[in-house]
Amino acid sequence: MKLHVINTGLFKLDGGAMFGVVPKTLWQRTNPADENNLCTWAMRCLLIEDGNRLILIDNGIGDKQDARFLSHYYLHGDDSLHTSLRKAGYDASEVTDVFLTHLHFDHCGGGVRYKNSDGALELVFPNATYWSNADHWKWATEPNAREKASFLKENILPMQESGHLEFIDPAAPSPFPQFSIFFADGHTDKMMVPIISYKGSQIAFMADLLPSVGHIPLPYVMGYDTRPLLTLQEKASFLKTAADEKYILFLEHDPENECCTVQHTEKGIRLENSFSLNAI
């Protein structure tokens, strides 16, 4: 098995929204904001190369949204989904599986594109199975008012309409021998966190359970989370396991750090080390 970091670009989000009730005087130590209170975040995905399967975990925001939509998020940086795939030695047509941790636009928007100027949509990964789960799919396609702006039908419905969508059963073993799956309900319903066995370690793709090293202290929970107190519980449990069992945490949104480990301290779970995936 081989893992490739797939950087799809950077964007900006409000620092207060990203850290919830935590004061700016605290969170800006790790994530400094610009003059508009916006912090830079990565959209870092992961490609698993294993035998005849090429599995992409999440795929970024994509480029099909209009200028008005994208103006809210200040996309920048030199990386893109397709340039990163090419750097890894692959084309989108070779991807066999697209595993989506959840269906917020910055995690799944790169999986669908406009086919032509008449508004027709097509899959970016034409030979891939797209993976979600039934509970989260229902949550995303019948969205609550709080999350409605994050679930865009043009990102989601073409997966099903094309016949390429499959659901993972939380009660059944993972359909992927490469990883197990932790289901979390605090950020959004049934977000999936894959835990990959790699080179004798367990690598957890943290999605929005832990966006960055700045979110390691337990109260640092995003304002975007639909059930923040549940996130608090899920994060506490997961980070304890991560510290006990020396998990490597792969960070999707941290603009600087690809991976980290955590440790027990007198102040609770804290950062131990941060490093690149290639250092493993």
PDB file of C-alpha atoms in Angstrom:
ATOM      1  CA  MET A   1       0.000   0.000   0.000  1.00  0.00           C
ATOM      2  CA  LYS A   2       1.094   3.561  -0.729  1.00  0.00           C
ATOM      3  CA  LEU A   3      -0.453   6.841   0.462  1.00  0.00           C
ATOM      4  CA  HIS A   4      -0.365  10.124  -1.433  1.00  0.00           C
ATOM      5  CA  VAL A   5      -1.327  13.559  -0.082  1.00  0.00           C
ATOM      6  CA  ILE A   6      -3.718  15.250  -2.508  1.00  0.00           C
ATOM      7  CA  ASN A   7      -3.747  18.990  -1.893  1.00  0.00           C
ATOM      8  CA  THR A   8      -6.741  20.632  -3.571  1.00  0.00           C
ATOM      9  CA  GLY A   9      -6.082  24.248  -2.594  1.00  0.00           C
ATOM     10  CA  LEU A  10      -6.589  26.682   0.268  1.00  0.00           C
ATOM     11  CA  PHE A  11      -9.620  28.690   1.342  1.00  0.00           C
ATOM     12  CA  LYS A  12     -10.652  31.056   4.115  1.00  0.00           C
ATOM     13  CA  LEU A  13     -13.289  30.787   6.815  1.00  0.00           C
ATOM     14  CA  ASP A  14     -14.232  33.008   9.726  1.00  0.00           C
ATOM     15  CA  GLY A  15     -12.018  32.295  12.715  1.00  0.00           C
ATOM     16  CA  GLY A  16     -14.834  32.677  15.197  1.00  0.00           C
ATOM     17  CA  ALA A  17     -16.970  30.154  13.329  1.00  0.00           C
ATOM     18  CA  MET A  18     -14.060  27.714  13.246  1.00  0.00           C
ATOM     19  CA  PHE A  19     -13.459  27.878  17.004  1.00  0.00           C
ATOM     20  CA  GLY A  20     -16.938  28.372  18.440  1.00  0.00           C
ATOM     21  CA  VAL A  21     -16.984  29.770  21.984  1.00  0.00           C
ATOM     22  CA  VAL A  22     -13.190  30.003  22.303  1.00  0.00           C
ATOM     23  CA  PRO A  23     -11.998  33.667  22.389  1.00  0.00           C
ATOM     24  CA  LYS A  24      -9.912  34.994  19.521  1.00  0.00           C
ATOM     25  CA  THR A  25      -7.100  35.872  21.943  1.00  0.00           C
ATOM     26  CA  LEU A  26      -6.620  32.116  22.389  1.00  0.00           C
ATOM     27  CA  TRP A  27      -7.249  30.595  18.951  1.00  0.00           C
ATOM     28  CA  GLN A  28      -5.232  33.196  17.034  1.00  0.00           C
ATOM     29  CA  ARG A  29      -2.067  31.802  18.638  1.00  0.00           C
ATOM     30  CA  THR A  30      -2.260  28.812  16.306  1.00  0.00           C
ATOM     31  CA  ASN A  31      -4.437  30.204  13.510  1.00  0.00           C
ATOM     32  CA  PRO A  32      -3.851  33.937  12.991  1.00  0.00           C
ATOM     33  CA  ALA A  33      -6.652  35.803  11.221  1.00  0.00           C
ATOM     34  CA  ASP A  34      -6.477  38.495   8.554  1.00  0.00           C
ATOM     35  CA  GLU A  35      -8.045  41.945   8.824  1.00  0.00           C
ATOM     36  CA  ASN A  36     -11.472  40.433   8.080  1.00  0.00           C
ATOM     37  CA  ASN A  37     -11.157  37.827  10.840  1.00  0.00           C
ATOM     38  CA  LEU A  38     -10.657  35.096   8.236  1.00  0.00           C
ATOM     39  CA  CYS A  39      -8.205  32.237   8.713  1.00  0.00           C
ATOM     40  CA  THR A  40      -6.605  30.158   5.964  1.00  0.00           C
ATOM     41  CA  TRP A  41      -7.476  26.454   5.807  1.00  0.00           C
ATOM     42  CA  ALA A  42      -6.348  23.554   3.661  1.00  0.00           C
ATOM     43  CA  MET A  43      -8.499  21.105   1.733  1.00  0.00           C
ATOM     44  CA  ARG A  44      -6.094  18.165   2.020  1.00  0.00           C
ATOM     45  CA  CYS A  45      -7.293  14.826   0.706  1.00  0.00           C
ATOM     46  CA  LEU A  46      -5.698  11.386   0.690  1.00  0.00           C
ATOM     47  CA  LEU A  47      -5.156   8.835  -2.075  1.00  0.00           C
ATOM     48  CA  ILE A  48      -4.710   5.174  -1.146  1.00  0.00           C
ATOM     49  CA  GLU A  49      -2.936   3.058  -3.743  1.00  0.00           C
ATOM     50  CA  ASP A  50      -3.409  -0.618  -2.960  1.00  0.00           C
ATOM     51  CA  GLY A  51      -3.317  -3.363  -5.555  1.00  0.00           C
ATOM     52  CA  ASN A  52      -6.036  -2.783  -8.142  1.00  0.00           C
ATOM     53  CA  ARG A  53      -7.812  -0.177  -6.024  1.00  0.00           C
ATOM     54  CA  LEU A  54      -7.139   3.540  -6.018  1.00  0.00           C
ATOM     55  CA  ILE A  55      -9.189   5.111  -3.226  1.00  0.00           C
ATOM     56  CA  LEU A  56      -9.577   8.876  -2.886  1.00  0.00           C
ATOM     57  CA  ILE A  57     -10.760  10.179   0.490  1.00  0.00           C
ATOM     58  CA  ASP A  58     -12.655  13.460  -0.057  1.00  0.00           C
ATOM     59  CA  ASN A  59     -12.016  15.702  -3.059  1.00  0.00           C
ATOM     60  CA  GLY A  60     -12.171  19.372  -2.063  1.00  0.00           C
ATOM     61  CA  ILE A  61     -14.451  22.179  -3.166  1.00  0.00           C
ATOM     62  CA  GLY A  62     -14.189  21.800  -6.945  1.00  0.00           C
ATOM     63  CA  ASP A  63     -14.476  24.663  -9.418  1.00  0.00           C
ATOM     64  CA  LYS A  64     -18.055  24.610 -10.691  1.00  0.00           C
ATOM     65  CA  GLN A  65     -19.565  27.104  -8.245  1.00  0.00           C
ATOM     66  CA  ASP A  66     -20.143  30.628  -9.503  1.00  0.00           C
ATOM     67  CA  ALA A  67     -17.946  33.613  -8.699  1.00  0.00           C
ATOM     68  CA  ARG A  68     -20.365  34.957  -6.106  1.00  0.00           C
ATOM     69  CA  PHE A  69     -20.288  31.704  -4.138  1.00  0.00           C
ATOM     70  CA  LEU A  70     -16.521  31.332  -4.337  1.00  0.00           C
ATOM     71  CA  SER A  71     -15.972  34.967  -3.339  1.00  0.00           C
ATOM     72  CA  HIS A  72     -17.072  34.079   0.199  1.00  0.00           C
ATOM     73  CA  TYR A  73     -14.240  31.553   0.555  1.00  0.00           C
ATOM     74  CA  TYR A  74     -11.226  33.239  -1.080  1.00  0.00           C
ATOM     75  CA  LEU A  75      -9.802  30.194  -2.824  1.00  0.00           C
ATOM     76  CA  HIS A  76      -6.051  30.505  -3.280  1.00  0.00           C
ATOM     77  CA  GLY A  77      -2.811  28.553  -3.560  1.00  0.00           C
ATOM     78  CA  ASP A  78      -1.079  26.716  -6.385  1.00  0.00           C
ATOM     79  CA  ASP A  79      -2.522  23.249  -5.760  1.00  0.00           C
ATOM     80  CA  SER A  80      -5.616  21.705  -7.286  1.00  0.00           C
ATOM     81  CA  LEU A  81      -7.252  18.294  -7.255  1.00  0.00           C
ATOM     82  CA  HIS A  82      -6.079  17.364 -10.740  1.00  0.00           C
ATOM     83  CA  THR A  83      -2.540  18.726 -10.498  1.00  0.00           C
ATOM     84  CA  SER A  84      -2.073  16.819  -7.248  1.00  0.00           C
ATOM     85  CA  LEU A  85      -3.400  13.611  -8.795  1.00  0.00           C
ATOM     86  CA  ARG A  86      -0.975  14.031 -11.685  1.00  0.00           C
ATOM     87  CA  LYS A  87       1.913  14.586  -9.265  1.00  0.00           C
ATOM     88  CA  ALA A  88       0.971  11.263  -7.681  1.00  0.00           C
ATOM     89  CA  GLY A  89       1.124   9.683 -11.141  1.00  0.00           C
ATOM     90  CA  TYR A  90      -2.580   9.231 -11.739  1.00  0.00           C
ATOM     91  CA  ASP A  91      -5.539  10.555 -13.684  1.00  0.00           C
ATOM     92  CA  ALA A  92      -9.100  10.935 -12.393  1.00  0.00           C
ATOM     93  CA  SER A  93     -10.239   8.118 -14.677  1.00  0.00           C
ATOM     94  CA  GLU A  94      -8.023   5.666 -12.749  1.00  0.00           C
ATOM     95  CA  VAL A  95      -9.646   6.265  -9.354  1.00  0.00           C
ATOM     96  CA  THR A  96     -11.741   3.226  -8.391  1.00  0.00           C
ATOM     97  CA  ASP A  97     -13.374   4.544  -5.204  1.00  0.00           C
ATOM     98  CA  VAL A  98     -14.265   7.987  -3.853  1.00  0.00           C
ATOM     99  CA  PHE A  99     -14.830   7.763  -0.095  1.00  0.00           C
ATOM    100  CA  LEU A 100     -16.642  10.827   1.218  1.00  0.00           C
ATOM    101  CA  THR A 101     -16.313  11.538   4.925  1.00  0.00           C
ATOM    102  CA  HIS A 102     -19.399  13.739   4.612  1.00  0.00           C
ATOM    103  CA  LEU A 103     -21.161  15.810   1.974  1.00  0.00           C
ATOM    104  CA  HIS A 104     -20.362  19.405   2.943  1.00  0.00           C
ATOM    105  CA  PHE A 105     -19.273  21.285  -0.185  1.00  0.00           C
ATOM    106  CA  ASP A 106     -15.586  21.584   0.762  1.00  0.00           C
ATOM    107  CA  HIS A 107     -15.322  17.797   1.060  1.00  0.00           C
ATOM    108  CA  CYS A 108     -17.256  16.560  -1.967  1.00  0.00           C
ATOM    109  CA  GLY A 109     -17.531  19.428  -4.478  1.00  0.00           C
ATOM    110  CA  GLY A 110     -14.596  18.183  -6.534  1.00  0.00           C
ATOM    111  CA  GLY A 111     -16.405  14.966  -7.433  1.00  0.00           C
ATOM    112  CA  VAL A 112     -18.863  16.532  -9.896  1.00  0.00           C
ATOM    113  CA  ARG A 113     -18.321  19.078 -12.683  1.00  0.00           C
ATOM    114  CA  TYR A 114     -20.199  20.790 -15.470  1.00  0.00           C
ATOM    115  CA  LYS A 115     -20.027  18.750 -18.677  1.00  0.00           C
ATOM    116  CA  ASN A 116     -20.748  21.703 -20.950  1.00  0.00           C
ATOM    117  CA  SER A 117     -22.222  25.193 -20.989  1.00  0.00           C
ATOM    118  CA  ASP A 118     -25.840  24.003 -20.901  1.00  0.00           C
ATOM    119  CA  GLY A 119     -25.554  23.104 -17.220  1.00  0.00           C
ATOM    120  CA  ALA A 120     -25.331  19.325 -17.564  1.00  0.00           C
ATOM    121  CA  LEU A 121     -23.335  17.667 -14.795  1.00  0.00           C
ATOM    122  CA  GLU A 122     -21.003  14.675 -14.900  1.00  0.00           C
ATOM    123  CA  LEU A 123     -18.796  12.753 -12.501  1.00  0.00           C
ATOM    124  CA  VAL A 124     -15.161  13.812 -12.305  1.00  0.00           C
ATOM    125  CA  PHE A 125     -14.241  10.184 -11.521  1.00  0.00           C
ATOM    126  CA  PRO A 126     -16.204   8.298 -14.182  1.00  0.00           C
ATOM    127  CA  ASN A 127     -14.964   4.824 -13.261  1.00  0.00           C
ATOM    128  CA  ALA A 128     -15.259   5.168  -9.493  1.00  0.00           C
ATOM    129  CA  THR A 129     -17.810   4.083  -6.936  1.00  0.00           C
ATOM    130  CA  TYR A 130     -18.779   7.001  -4.678  1.00  0.00           C
ATOM    131  CA  TRP A 131     -19.255   5.973  -1.033  1.00  0.00           C
ATOM    132  CA  SER A 132     -21.500   7.573   1.613  1.00  0.00           C
ATOM    133  CA  ASN A 133     -23.966   6.075   4.094  1.00  0.00           C
ATOM    134  CA  ALA A 134     -27.765   6.053   4.075  1.00  0.00           C
ATOM    135  CA  ASP A 135     -28.270   8.134   7.225  1.00  0.00           C
ATOM    136  CA  HIS A 136     -25.907  10.880   6.125  1.00  0.00           C
ATOM    137  CA  TRP A 137     -27.310  10.843   2.589  1.00  0.00           C
ATOM    138  CA  LYS A 138     -30.805  11.468   3.954  1.00  0.00           C
ATOM    139  CA  TRP A 139     -29.419  14.205   6.215  1.00  0.00           C
ATOM    140  CA  ALA A 140     -27.738  15.883   3.238  1.00  0.00           C
ATOM    141  CA  THR A 141     -30.578  15.571   0.741  1.00  0.00           C
ATOM    142  CA  GLU A 142     -33.210  16.692   3.259  1.00  0.00           C
ATOM    143  CA  PRO A 143     -31.072  19.323   5.007  1.00  0.00           C
ATOM    144  CA  ASN A 144     -31.880  21.259   8.140  1.00  0.00           C
ATOM    145  CA  ALA A 145     -31.867  25.055   7.910  1.00  0.00           C
ATOM    146  CA  ARG A 146     -28.539  25.297   9.746  1.00  0.00           C
ATOM    147  CA  GLU A 147     -26.647  23.147   7.235  1.00  0.00           C
ATOM    148  CA  LYS A 148     -28.611  23.789   4.057  1.00  0.00           C
ATOM    149  CA  ALA A 149     -25.982  26.121   2.616  1.00  0.00           C
ATOM    150  CA  SER A 150     -23.317  23.440   3.022  1.00  0.00           C
ATOM    151  CA  PHE A 151     -25.213  20.689   1.185  1.00  0.00           C
ATOM    152  CA  LEU A 152     -25.388  21.639  -2.503  1.00  0.00           C
ATOM    153  CA  LYS A 153     -27.587  19.398  -4.629  1.00  0.00           C
ATOM    154  CA  GLU A 154     -25.335  19.773  -7.664  1.00  0.00           C
ATOM    155  CA  ASN A 155     -22.492  18.228  -5.636  1.00  0.00           C
ATOM    156  CA  ILE A 156     -24.579  15.356  -4.331  1.00  0.00           C
ATOM    157  CA  LEU A 157     -27.442  14.167  -6.552  1.00  0.00           C
ATOM    158  CA  PRO A 158     -25.349  13.294  -9.655  1.00  0.00           C
ATOM    159  CA  MET A 159     -23.624  10.547  -7.657  1.00  0.00           C
ATOM    160  CA  GLN A 160     -26.925   8.728  -7.258  1.00  0.00           C
ATOM    161  CA  GLU A 161     -28.378   9.653 -10.644  1.00  0.00           C
ATOM    162  CA  SER A 162     -25.316   8.212 -12.373  1.00  0.00           C
ATOM    163  CA  GLY A 163     -25.695   4.875 -10.612  1.00  0.00           C
ATOM    164  CA  HIS A 164     -22.236   5.205  -9.015  1.00  0.00           C
ATOM    165  CA  LEU A 165     -23.366   5.676  -5.403  1.00  0.00           C
ATOM    166  CA  GLU A 166     -23.006   2.972  -2.744  1.00  0.00           C
ATOM    167  CA  PHE A 167     -23.862   3.128   0.953  1.00  0.00           C
ATOM    168  CA  ILE A 168     -21.735   1.857   3.827  1.00  0.00           C
ATOM    169  CA  ASP A 169     -23.592   0.110   6.646  1.00  0.00           C
ATOM    170  CA  PRO A 170     -22.327   1.335  10.047  1.00  0.00           C
ATOM    171  CA  ALA A 171     -23.368  -1.972  11.613  1.00  0.00           C
ATOM    172  CA  ALA A 172     -21.372  -4.066   9.129  1.00  0.00           C
ATOM    173  CA  PRO A 173     -17.629  -4.495   8.677  1.00  0.00           C
ATOM    174  CA  SER A 174     -15.921  -1.899   6.507  1.00  0.00           C
ATOM    175  CA  PRO A 175     -16.145  -2.720   2.784  1.00  0.00           C
ATOM    176  CA  PHE A 176     -12.523  -1.606   2.561  1.00  0.00           C
ATOM    177  CA  PRO A 177      -9.873  -4.015   3.871  1.00  0.00           C
ATOM    178  CA  GLN A 178      -7.509  -1.032   3.992  1.00  0.00           C
ATOM    179  CA  PHE A 179      -9.307   0.712   6.856  1.00  0.00           C
ATOM    180  CA  SER A 180     -11.925   0.645   9.585  1.00  0.00           C
ATOM    181  CA  ILE A 181     -14.440   3.481   9.986  1.00  0.00           C
ATOM    182  CA  PHE A 182     -15.347   5.593  13.014  1.00  0.00           C
ATOM    183  CA  PHE A 183     -18.783   7.231  12.734  1.00  0.00           C
ATOM    184  CA  ALA A 184     -19.220  10.639  14.376  1.00  0.00           C
ATOM    185  CA  ASP A 185     -22.474  12.575  14.786  1.00  0.00           C
ATOM    186  CA  GLY A 186     -21.451  15.867  16.380  1.00  0.00           C
ATOM    187  CA  HIS A 187     -20.296  17.805  13.322  1.00  0.00           C
ATOM    188  CA  THR A 188     -22.983  16.393  11.059  1.00  0.00           C
ATOM    189  CA  ASP A 189     -24.941  13.161  11.067  1.00  0.00           C
ATOM    190  CA  LYS A 190     -22.820  10.027  10.454  1.00  0.00           C
ATOM    191  CA  MET A 191     -19.570  11.638   9.356  1.00  0.00           C
ATOM    192  CA  MET A 192     -17.090   8.857   8.553  1.00  0.00           C
ATOM    193  CA  VAL A 193     -13.491   8.894   9.829  1.00  0.00           C
ATOM    194  CA  PRO A 194     -11.386   6.177   8.163  1.00  0.00           C
ATOM    195  CA  ILE A 195      -8.573   4.640  10.221  1.00  0.00           C
ATOM    196  CA  ILE A 196      -5.953   3.210   7.874  1.00  0.00           C
ATOM    197  CA  SER A 197      -3.419   0.508   8.737  1.00  0.00           C
ATOM    198  CA  TYR A 198      -0.136   1.662   7.203  1.00  0.00           C
ATOM    199  CA  LYS A 199       3.495   0.758   7.907  1.00  0.00           C
ATOM    200  CA  GLY A 200       2.642  -0.608  11.324  1.00  0.00           C
ATOM    201  CA  SER A 201       0.697   2.502  12.339  1.00  0.00           C
ATOM    202  CA  GLN A 202      -2.937   3.555  12.436  1.00  0.00           C
ATOM    203  CA  ILE A 203      -3.561   6.730  10.433  1.00  0.00           C
ATOM    204  CA  ALA A 204      -6.872   8.453  11.129  1.00  0.00           C
ATOM    205  CA  PHE A 205      -8.183  10.794   8.439  1.00  0.00           C
ATOM    206  CA  MET A 206      -9.728  13.288  10.838  1.00  0.00           C
ATOM    207  CA  ALA A 207     -12.079  15.206   8.493  1.00  0.00           C
ATOM    208  CA  ASP A 208     -13.981  17.731  10.643  1.00  0.00           C
ATOM    209  CA  LEU A 209     -13.679  15.851  13.924  1.00  0.00           C
ATOM    210  CA  LEU A 210     -10.271  17.525  14.291  1.00  0.00           C
ATOM    211  CA  PRO A 211      -9.711  20.166  11.586  1.00  0.00           C
ATOM    212  CA  SER A 212      -6.271  21.295  12.802  1.00  0.00           C
ATOM    213  CA  VAL A 213      -3.756  21.057  15.634  1.00  0.00           C
ATOM    214  CA  GLY A 214      -5.364  24.237  16.949  1.00  0.00           C
ATOM    215  CA  HIS A 215      -8.510  22.204  17.691  1.00  0.00           C
ATOM    216  CA  ILE A 216      -6.874  19.600  19.947  1.00  0.00           C
ATOM    217  CA  PRO A 217      -7.979  21.132  23.306  1.00  0.00           C
ATOM    218  CA  LEU A 218     -11.456  19.767  23.975  1.00  0.00           C
ATOM    219  CA  PRO A 219     -13.442  23.059  24.131  1.00  0.00           C
ATOM    220  CA  TYR A 220     -12.112  24.094  20.721  1.00  0.00           C
ATOM    221  CA  VAL A 221     -15.187  22.956  18.772  1.00  0.00           C
ATOM    222  CA  MET A 222     -16.375  24.550  15.562  1.00  0.00           C
ATOM    223  CA  GLY A 223     -19.431  26.760  15.521  1.00  0.00           C
ATOM    224  CA  TYR A 224     -20.467  24.837  12.395  1.00  0.00           C
ATOM    225  CA  ASP A 225     -21.083  21.647  14.378  1.00  0.00           C
ATOM    226  CA  THR A 226     -24.743  20.732  14.689  1.00  0.00           C
ATOM    227  CA  ARG A 227     -24.283  19.004  18.069  1.00  0.00           C
ATOM    228  CA  PRO A 228     -21.251  20.637  19.711  1.00  0.00           C
ATOM    229  CA  LEU A 229     -21.615  18.863  23.047  1.00  0.00           C
ATOM    230  CA  LEU A 230     -21.640  15.536  21.222  1.00  0.00           C
ATOM    231  CA  THR A 231     -18.526  16.599  19.297  1.00  0.00           C
ATOM    232  CA  LEU A 232     -16.915  17.306  22.673  1.00  0.00           C
ATOM    233  CA  GLN A 233     -17.640  13.749  23.796  1.00  0.00           C
ATOM    234  CA  GLU A 234     -16.608  12.144  20.513  1.00  0.00           C
ATOM    235  CA  LYS A 235     -13.388  14.132  20.333  1.00  0.00           C
ATOM    236  CA  ALA A 236     -12.498  13.330  23.946  1.00  0.00           C
ATOM    237  CA  SER A 237     -12.997   9.608  23.376  1.00  0.00           C
ATOM    238  CA  PHE A 238     -11.187   9.546  20.047  1.00  0.00           C
ATOM    239  CA  LEU A 239      -8.200  11.589  21.206  1.00  0.00           C
ATOM    240  CA  LYS A 240      -7.792   9.408  24.302  1.00  0.00           C
ATOM    241  CA  THR A 241      -7.605   6.367  22.054  1.00  0.00           C
ATOM    242  CA  ALA A 242      -5.254   8.219  19.714  1.00  0.00           C
ATOM    243  CA  ALA A 243      -2.909   9.074  22.593  1.00  0.00           C
ATOM    244  CA  ASP A 244      -3.106   5.597  24.133  1.00  0.00           C
ATOM    245  CA  GLU A 245      -2.544   3.736  20.861  1.00  0.00           C
ATOM    246  CA  LYS A 246      -0.233   6.265  19.174  1.00  0.00           C
ATOM    247  CA  TYR A 247      -2.477   7.008  16.226  1.00  0.00           C
ATOM    248  CA  ILE A 248      -1.195   9.306  13.513  1.00  0.00           C
ATOM    249  CA  LEU A 249      -3.819  11.962  12.828  1.00  0.00           C
ATOM    250  CA  PHE A 250      -4.056  13.152   9.211  1.00  0.00           C
ATOM    251  CA  LEU A 251      -5.363  16.728   9.215  1.00  0.00           C
ATOM    252  CA  GLU A 252      -7.619  17.744   6.341  1.00  0.00           C
ATOM    253  CA  HIS A 253      -7.872  21.457   7.108  1.00  0.00           C
ATOM    254  CA  ASP A 254      -4.654  22.417   8.903  1.00  0.00           C
ATOM    255  CA  PRO A 255      -2.843  24.886   6.595  1.00  0.00           C
ATOM    256  CA  GLU A 256       0.611  23.955   7.894  1.00  0.00           C
ATOM    257  CA  ASN A 257       0.559  20.473   9.410  1.00  0.00           C
ATOM    258  CA  GLU A 258      -0.260  17.318   7.452  1.00  0.00           C
ATOM    259  CA  CYS A 259      -0.069  14.877  10.367  1.00  0.00           C
ATOM    260  CA  CYS A 260       0.339  14.881  14.122  1.00  0.00           C
ATOM    261  CA  THR A 261       0.381  12.713  17.190  1.00  0.00           C
ATOM    262  CA  VAL A 262      -1.103  13.578  20.585  1.00  0.00           C
ATOM    263  CA  GLN A 263      -0.142  12.774  24.156  1.00  0.00           C
ATOM    264  CA  HIS A 264      -1.555  12.819  27.674  1.00  0.00           C
ATOM    265  CA  THR A 265      -0.463  15.818  29.770  1.00  0.00           C
ATOM    266  CA  GLU A 266      -1.499  17.430  33.037  1.00  0.00           C
ATOM    267  CA  LYS A 267      -3.679  19.791  30.968  1.00  0.00           C
ATOM    268  CA  GLY A 268      -5.325  16.951  29.064  1.00  0.00           C
ATOM    269  CA  ILE A 269      -4.613  15.690  25.557  1.00  0.00           C
ATOM    270  CA  ARG A 270      -2.139  17.941  23.776  1.00  0.00           C
ATOM    271  CA  LEU A 271      -0.024  17.989  20.632  1.00  0.00           C
ATOM    272  CA  GLU A 272       3.023  15.714  20.733  1.00  0.00           C
ATOM    273  CA  ASN A 273       4.583  16.051  17.271  1.00  0.00           C
ATOM    274  CA  SER A 274       3.583  17.301  13.843  1.00  0.00           C
ATOM    275  CA  PHE A 275       5.158  16.083  10.596  1.00  0.00           C
ATOM    276  CA  SER A 276       4.536  15.347   6.932  1.00  0.00           C
ATOM    277  CA  LEU A 277       3.004  12.090   5.725  1.00  0.00           C
ATOM    278  CA  ASN A 278       6.218  11.272   3.874  1.00  0.00           C
ATOM    279  CA  ALA A 279       8.072  11.235   7.192  1.00  0.00           C
ATOM    280  CA  ILE A 280       6.255   8.054   8.250  1.00  0.00           C
TER     281      ILE A 280
END
